[in-house]
Amino acid sequence: MPFTPPPGLELIPDLPYGEQAGRAHLIDVLRPTHRAARPVPAILFLHGGGWHVFGKYPEINAFLARAGYVTFSSNYRYSHEAPFPAQLEDARAAVAWVRAHAARWGVDPGRVGVWGISAGAHLAALLGALGEVQAVVDVCGPADFFDPGWRAELQDPQGLVSRLLGARAGEVAHLAAQASPVCRVSPLSAPFLIVHGARDAQVPLSQAEALHAALLEVDVPSELWVIPEGDHFINETHLPQIEARVLEFFRETLGDPL
């Protein structure tokens, strides 16, 4: 069903932020109906789905928009349409579009946060590792395509990572390194909040632990929040806790928009 924004919020859907091979890349804007007197931070959400299904999901940003942020949710090319780095290129293009249209949306181009779940968290983590945004929330995202604890996925020629890279990670090590946020961190990386379920059977906790350690190694602020009974995508039981901490993190790193 189409998303109908609650009172106080406005949805502007399906705006083109780029195009590849005749297909428009689309982004949704969800923002408060009340306009702030000064530019506010922008927050982009990148959806999950193993890099091959699902699409932009503006309703997940409702709690952030209610808090005064101007939020965005974009699609990106699926792995069956183009291999990595196409997905990162699209995520970068979405961030660039937000900044290029900052005046239109009343946002501060110097305060852009990004967050995602699963595959979307992977892309958000890459943007943050490369220092292209000012804050990142990574919810159960893949981070290390060399992790021996994820051997079954990485060695599966039909696995999600192999589909993303066009081959098993060990066969395209240079590309796997480019796609691994743990290999891209530097002192210029953005602050991170990493949320992961201890019982995640799809993306092991070791992925989050490796990214957290890599960020701390270069003195980048990082918080790892492990939810003991959480599985992949965590679950709705913890949604209020997660929303509260995500909001608090963006207020700490991007500033309060109100």
Tab-separated table of C-alpha atoms in Angstrom:
chain	number	residue	atom	x	y	z
A	1	MET	CA	0.000	0.000	0.000
A	2	PRO	CA	1.223	3.520	-0.725
A	3	PHE	CA	2.519	5.327	2.309
A	4	THR	CA	0.306	8.122	3.616
A	5	PRO	CA	2.309	10.442	5.866
A	6	PRO	CA	0.867	11.155	9.296
A	7	PRO	CA	-0.303	14.662	10.219
A	8	GLY	CA	2.568	17.110	10.398
A	9	LEU	CA	4.630	15.389	7.713
A	10	GLU	CA	4.759	15.852	3.948
A	11	LEU	CA	5.851	13.241	1.389
A	12	ILE	CA	7.236	14.236	-2.020
A	13	PRO	CA	7.773	10.918	-3.856
A	14	ASP	CA	9.586	9.676	-6.933
A	15	LEU	CA	11.952	12.530	-7.691
A	16	PRO	CA	14.670	11.562	-10.188
A	17	TYR	CA	18.189	11.920	-8.828
A	18	GLY	CA	19.934	10.273	-11.777
A	19	GLU	CA	19.536	7.847	-14.633
A	20	GLN	CA	21.319	4.756	-15.941
A	21	ALA	CA	20.522	2.939	-19.194
A	22	GLY	CA	17.221	4.763	-19.508
A	23	ARG	CA	16.084	3.911	-15.974
A	24	ALA	CA	15.501	6.819	-13.617
A	25	HIS	CA	16.866	6.537	-10.090
A	26	LEU	CA	14.275	7.849	-7.688
A	27	ILE	CA	14.314	9.446	-4.272
A	28	ASP	CA	11.499	10.327	-1.859
A	29	VAL	CA	11.475	13.287	0.511
A	30	LEU	CA	9.683	13.083	3.855
A	31	ARG	CA	9.794	16.309	5.845
A	32	PRO	CA	7.897	18.311	8.429
A	33	THR	CA	5.140	20.452	6.983
A	34	HIS	CA	6.369	23.275	9.205
A	35	ARG	CA	9.433	24.873	7.640
A	36	ALA	CA	12.386	25.660	9.889
A	37	ALA	CA	13.730	29.203	9.945
A	38	ARG	CA	17.257	27.985	9.184
A	39	PRO	CA	18.725	25.035	7.239
A	40	VAL	CA	18.441	21.715	9.070
A	41	PRO	CA	20.388	18.458	8.727
A	42	ALA	CA	19.398	15.958	6.046
A	43	ILE	CA	19.206	12.197	6.610
A	44	LEU	CA	19.177	9.612	3.799
A	45	PHE	CA	17.906	6.048	4.274
A	46	LEU	CA	19.156	3.179	2.059
A	47	HIS	CA	16.989	0.066	1.946
A	48	GLY	CA	17.955	-3.549	2.527
A	49	GLY	CA	17.129	-6.591	0.444
A	50	GLY	CA	20.426	-8.307	-0.336
A	51	TRP	CA	21.233	-5.741	-3.042
A	52	HIS	CA	18.633	-7.373	-5.296
A	53	VAL	CA	15.094	-6.735	-3.990
A	54	PHE	CA	12.905	-4.148	-2.240
A	55	GLY	CA	13.012	-0.410	-2.785
A	56	LYS	CA	12.928	3.011	-1.210
A	57	TYR	CA	11.026	3.064	2.055
A	58	PRO	CA	10.262	6.613	3.194
A	59	GLU	CA	8.005	5.610	6.104
A	60	ILE	CA	10.970	4.292	8.073
A	61	ASN	CA	12.149	7.914	8.353
A	62	ALA	CA	8.924	9.144	9.975
A	63	PHE	CA	10.397	9.300	13.480
A	64	LEU	CA	13.264	11.440	12.189
A	65	ALA	CA	11.007	13.745	10.195
A	66	ARG	CA	8.778	14.215	13.251
A	67	ALA	CA	11.892	15.329	15.105
A	68	GLY	CA	12.469	18.069	12.507
A	69	TYR	CA	14.919	16.481	10.067
A	70	VAL	CA	14.387	16.561	6.317
A	71	THR	CA	14.671	12.921	5.292
A	72	PHE	CA	15.252	11.099	2.039
A	73	SER	CA	14.929	7.504	0.858
A	74	SER	CA	16.414	6.390	-2.436
A	75	ASN	CA	16.614	3.341	-4.629
A	76	TYR	CA	19.808	2.028	-6.248
A	77	ARG	CA	20.670	-0.496	-8.936
A	78	TYR	CA	20.152	-4.131	-8.031
A	79	SER	CA	23.008	-6.599	-8.325
A	80	HIS	CA	21.318	-8.326	-11.280
A	81	GLU	CA	21.229	-4.987	-13.106
A	82	ALA	CA	24.872	-4.083	-12.501
A	83	PRO	CA	27.649	-5.399	-10.236
A	84	PHE	CA	29.405	-3.416	-7.562
A	85	PRO	CA	30.419	-0.553	-7.497
A	86	ALA	CA	27.177	0.495	-9.245
A	87	GLN	CA	25.281	0.468	-5.943
A	88	LEU	CA	27.857	2.705	-4.251
A	89	GLU	CA	27.862	5.041	-7.248
A	90	ASP	CA	24.088	5.398	-6.938
A	91	ALA	CA	24.263	6.032	-3.195
A	92	ARG	CA	26.887	8.700	-3.828
A	93	ALA	CA	24.679	10.247	-6.508
A	94	ALA	CA	21.764	10.395	-4.059
A	95	VAL	CA	23.909	12.229	-1.495
A	96	ALA	CA	25.179	14.591	-4.194
A	97	TRP	CA	21.584	15.281	-5.272
A	98	VAL	CA	20.573	16.115	-1.708
A	99	ARG	CA	23.455	18.565	-1.425
A	100	ALA	CA	22.840	20.085	-4.861
A	101	HIS	CA	19.196	20.732	-3.923
A	102	ALA	CA	19.868	21.767	-0.337
A	103	ALA	CA	18.314	25.207	-0.738
A	104	ARG	CA	15.126	23.725	-2.195
A	105	TRP	CA	14.638	21.442	0.793
A	106	GLY	CA	15.951	23.801	3.441
A	107	VAL	CA	18.820	21.551	4.463
A	108	ASP	CA	22.416	22.210	5.408
A	109	PRO	CA	24.658	20.507	2.797
A	110	GLY	CA	27.410	20.242	5.384
A	111	ARG	CA	25.272	18.117	7.724
A	112	VAL	CA	24.152	14.996	5.882
A	113	GLY	CA	23.616	11.732	7.725
A	114	VAL	CA	22.914	8.328	6.234
A	115	TRP	CA	21.526	5.131	7.633
A	116	GLY	CA	20.448	1.765	6.358
A	117	ILE	CA	19.483	-1.777	7.184
A	118	SER	CA	21.340	-4.879	5.949
A	119	ALA	CA	22.456	-4.240	2.336
A	120	GLY	CA	21.505	-0.586	2.737
A	121	ALA	CA	23.613	-0.410	5.889
A	122	HIS	CA	26.542	-1.773	3.879
A	123	LEU	CA	26.225	1.100	1.408
A	124	ALA	CA	25.730	3.618	4.214
A	125	ALA	CA	28.871	2.285	5.894
A	126	LEU	CA	30.854	2.708	2.688
A	127	LEU	CA	29.703	6.326	2.381
A	128	GLY	CA	30.708	6.945	5.977
A	129	ALA	CA	34.013	5.114	5.724
A	130	LEU	CA	34.892	7.243	2.706
A	131	GLY	CA	34.001	10.403	4.603
A	132	GLU	CA	31.257	11.433	2.185
A	133	VAL	CA	28.672	12.061	4.909
A	134	GLN	CA	28.820	13.405	8.447
A	135	ALA	CA	27.228	10.529	10.394
A	136	VAL	CA	26.258	6.880	9.808
A	137	VAL	CA	23.867	4.423	11.423
A	138	ASP	CA	24.547	0.841	10.340
A	139	VAL	CA	21.844	-1.683	11.298
A	140	CYS	CA	22.991	-5.292	10.752
A	141	GLY	CA	25.063	-4.435	7.683
A	142	PRO	CA	27.779	-6.529	5.992
A	143	ALA	CA	31.191	-4.951	6.435
A	144	ASP	CA	33.969	-7.480	5.717
A	145	PHE	CA	33.983	-9.665	2.611
A	146	PHE	CA	37.045	-11.526	3.898
A	147	ASP	CA	35.539	-12.591	7.236
A	148	PRO	CA	36.257	-16.316	7.857
A	149	GLY	CA	33.186	-16.388	10.078
A	150	TRP	CA	31.056	-15.733	6.987
A	151	ARG	CA	32.743	-18.400	4.871
A	152	ALA	CA	29.568	-20.158	3.687
A	153	GLU	CA	28.149	-16.948	2.201
A	154	LEU	CA	31.416	-15.743	0.719
A	155	GLN	CA	32.207	-19.095	-0.924
A	156	ASP	CA	28.728	-19.621	-2.381
A	157	PRO	CA	28.910	-18.798	-6.113
A	158	GLN	CA	25.169	-18.092	-6.051
A	159	GLY	CA	25.250	-16.180	-2.773
A	160	LEU	CA	24.218	-12.565	-2.374
A	161	VAL	CA	27.804	-11.331	-2.112
A	162	SER	CA	28.859	-13.267	-5.219
A	163	ARG	CA	25.940	-11.769	-7.112
A	164	LEU	CA	26.948	-8.308	-5.926
A	165	LEU	CA	30.601	-8.704	-6.929
A	166	GLY	CA	30.012	-10.791	-10.048
A	167	ALA	CA	32.147	-13.624	-8.604
A	168	ARG	CA	33.085	-15.138	-5.272
A	169	ALA	CA	34.922	-12.637	-3.089
A	170	GLY	CA	38.135	-14.667	-3.071
A	171	GLU	CA	38.197	-14.617	-6.883
A	172	VAL	CA	37.937	-10.820	-7.065
A	173	ALA	CA	39.878	-9.812	-3.978
A	174	HIS	CA	40.576	-6.259	-5.166
A	175	LEU	CA	36.865	-5.635	-5.760
A	176	ALA	CA	35.933	-7.351	-2.495
A	177	ALA	CA	38.288	-4.986	-0.659
A	178	GLN	CA	36.701	-1.985	-2.371
A	179	ALA	CA	33.288	-3.250	-1.290
A	180	SER	CA	34.300	-3.941	2.329
A	181	PRO	CA	33.784	-0.958	4.651
A	182	VAL	CA	36.446	-2.352	7.012
A	183	CYS	CA	38.993	-1.860	4.226
A	184	ARG	CA	37.914	1.717	3.480
A	185	VAL	CA	38.022	3.380	6.899
A	186	SER	CA	40.453	6.200	7.562
A	187	PRO	CA	40.836	9.079	10.041
A	188	LEU	CA	38.483	11.010	7.714
A	189	SER	CA	35.618	8.541	8.186
A	190	ALA	CA	32.364	9.740	9.761
A	191	PRO	CA	31.203	8.807	13.278
A	192	PHE	CA	29.267	5.517	13.384
A	193	LEU	CA	26.499	3.940	15.391
A	194	ILE	CA	26.527	0.200	14.627
A	195	VAL	CA	23.505	-1.845	15.714
A	196	HIS	CA	23.588	-5.624	15.374
A	197	GLY	CA	21.714	-8.611	16.695
A	198	ALA	CA	23.763	-11.211	18.552
A	199	ARG	CA	21.638	-13.942	16.952
A	200	ASP	CA	21.879	-12.661	13.386
A	201	ALA	CA	22.119	-15.815	11.239
A	202	GLN	CA	22.406	-13.941	7.925
A	203	VAL	CA	25.113	-11.372	8.672
A	204	PRO	CA	27.228	-12.537	11.628
A	205	LEU	CA	27.999	-10.259	14.538
A	206	SER	CA	31.685	-10.557	13.625
A	207	GLN	CA	30.980	-8.172	10.722
A	208	ALA	CA	29.887	-5.409	13.079
A	209	GLU	CA	32.711	-6.123	15.498
A	210	ALA	CA	35.304	-5.884	12.713
A	211	LEU	CA	33.963	-2.540	11.478
A	212	HIS	CA	33.793	-1.127	14.996
A	213	ALA	CA	37.390	-2.192	15.681
A	214	ALA	CA	38.625	-0.752	12.372
A	215	LEU	CA	37.043	2.623	13.139
A	216	LEU	CA	38.464	2.777	16.641
A	217	GLU	CA	41.895	1.830	15.275
A	218	VAL	CA	41.980	5.124	13.342
A	219	ASP	CA	40.380	7.134	16.180
A	220	VAL	CA	36.981	7.547	14.529
A	221	PRO	CA	34.088	7.678	17.022
A	222	SER	CA	32.140	4.429	16.885
A	223	GLU	CA	29.505	2.878	19.130
A	224	LEU	CA	28.639	-0.811	18.789
A	225	TRP	CA	25.261	-1.712	20.262
A	226	VAL	CA	24.718	-5.472	20.332
A	227	ILE	CA	21.149	-6.555	21.017
A	228	PRO	CA	21.504	-9.916	22.822
A	229	GLU	CA	18.308	-11.523	21.507
A	230	GLY	CA	18.267	-9.667	18.183
A	231	ASP	CA	18.224	-11.481	14.858
A	232	HIS	CA	18.730	-10.064	11.343
A	233	PHE	CA	16.888	-6.753	10.950
A	234	ILE	CA	16.658	-6.980	14.761
A	235	ASN	CA	12.837	-7.198	15.221
A	236	GLU	CA	9.889	-4.988	15.933
A	237	THR	CA	10.133	-5.649	19.664
A	238	HIS	CA	13.202	-3.423	19.760
A	239	LEU	CA	12.013	-0.800	17.273
A	240	PRO	CA	11.171	1.911	19.842
A	241	GLN	CA	14.601	1.467	21.483
A	242	ILE	CA	16.382	1.583	18.154
A	243	GLU	CA	14.499	4.650	16.934
A	244	ALA	CA	15.238	6.455	20.184
A	245	ARG	CA	18.974	5.728	19.998
A	246	VAL	CA	19.198	6.519	16.269
A	247	LEU	CA	17.526	9.868	16.867
A	248	GLU	CA	19.814	10.599	19.803
A	249	PHE	CA	22.884	9.708	17.708
A	250	PHE	CA	21.898	11.997	14.847
A	251	ARG	CA	21.209	14.807	17.309
A	252	GLU	CA	24.690	14.283	18.775
A	253	THR	CA	26.464	14.207	15.412
A	254	LEU	CA	24.376	16.454	13.140
A	255	GLY	CA	22.681	18.723	15.649
A	256	ASP	CA	19.093	19.144	16.764
A	257	PRO	CA	16.988	20.611	13.929
A	258	LEU	CA	14.474	22.206	16.282
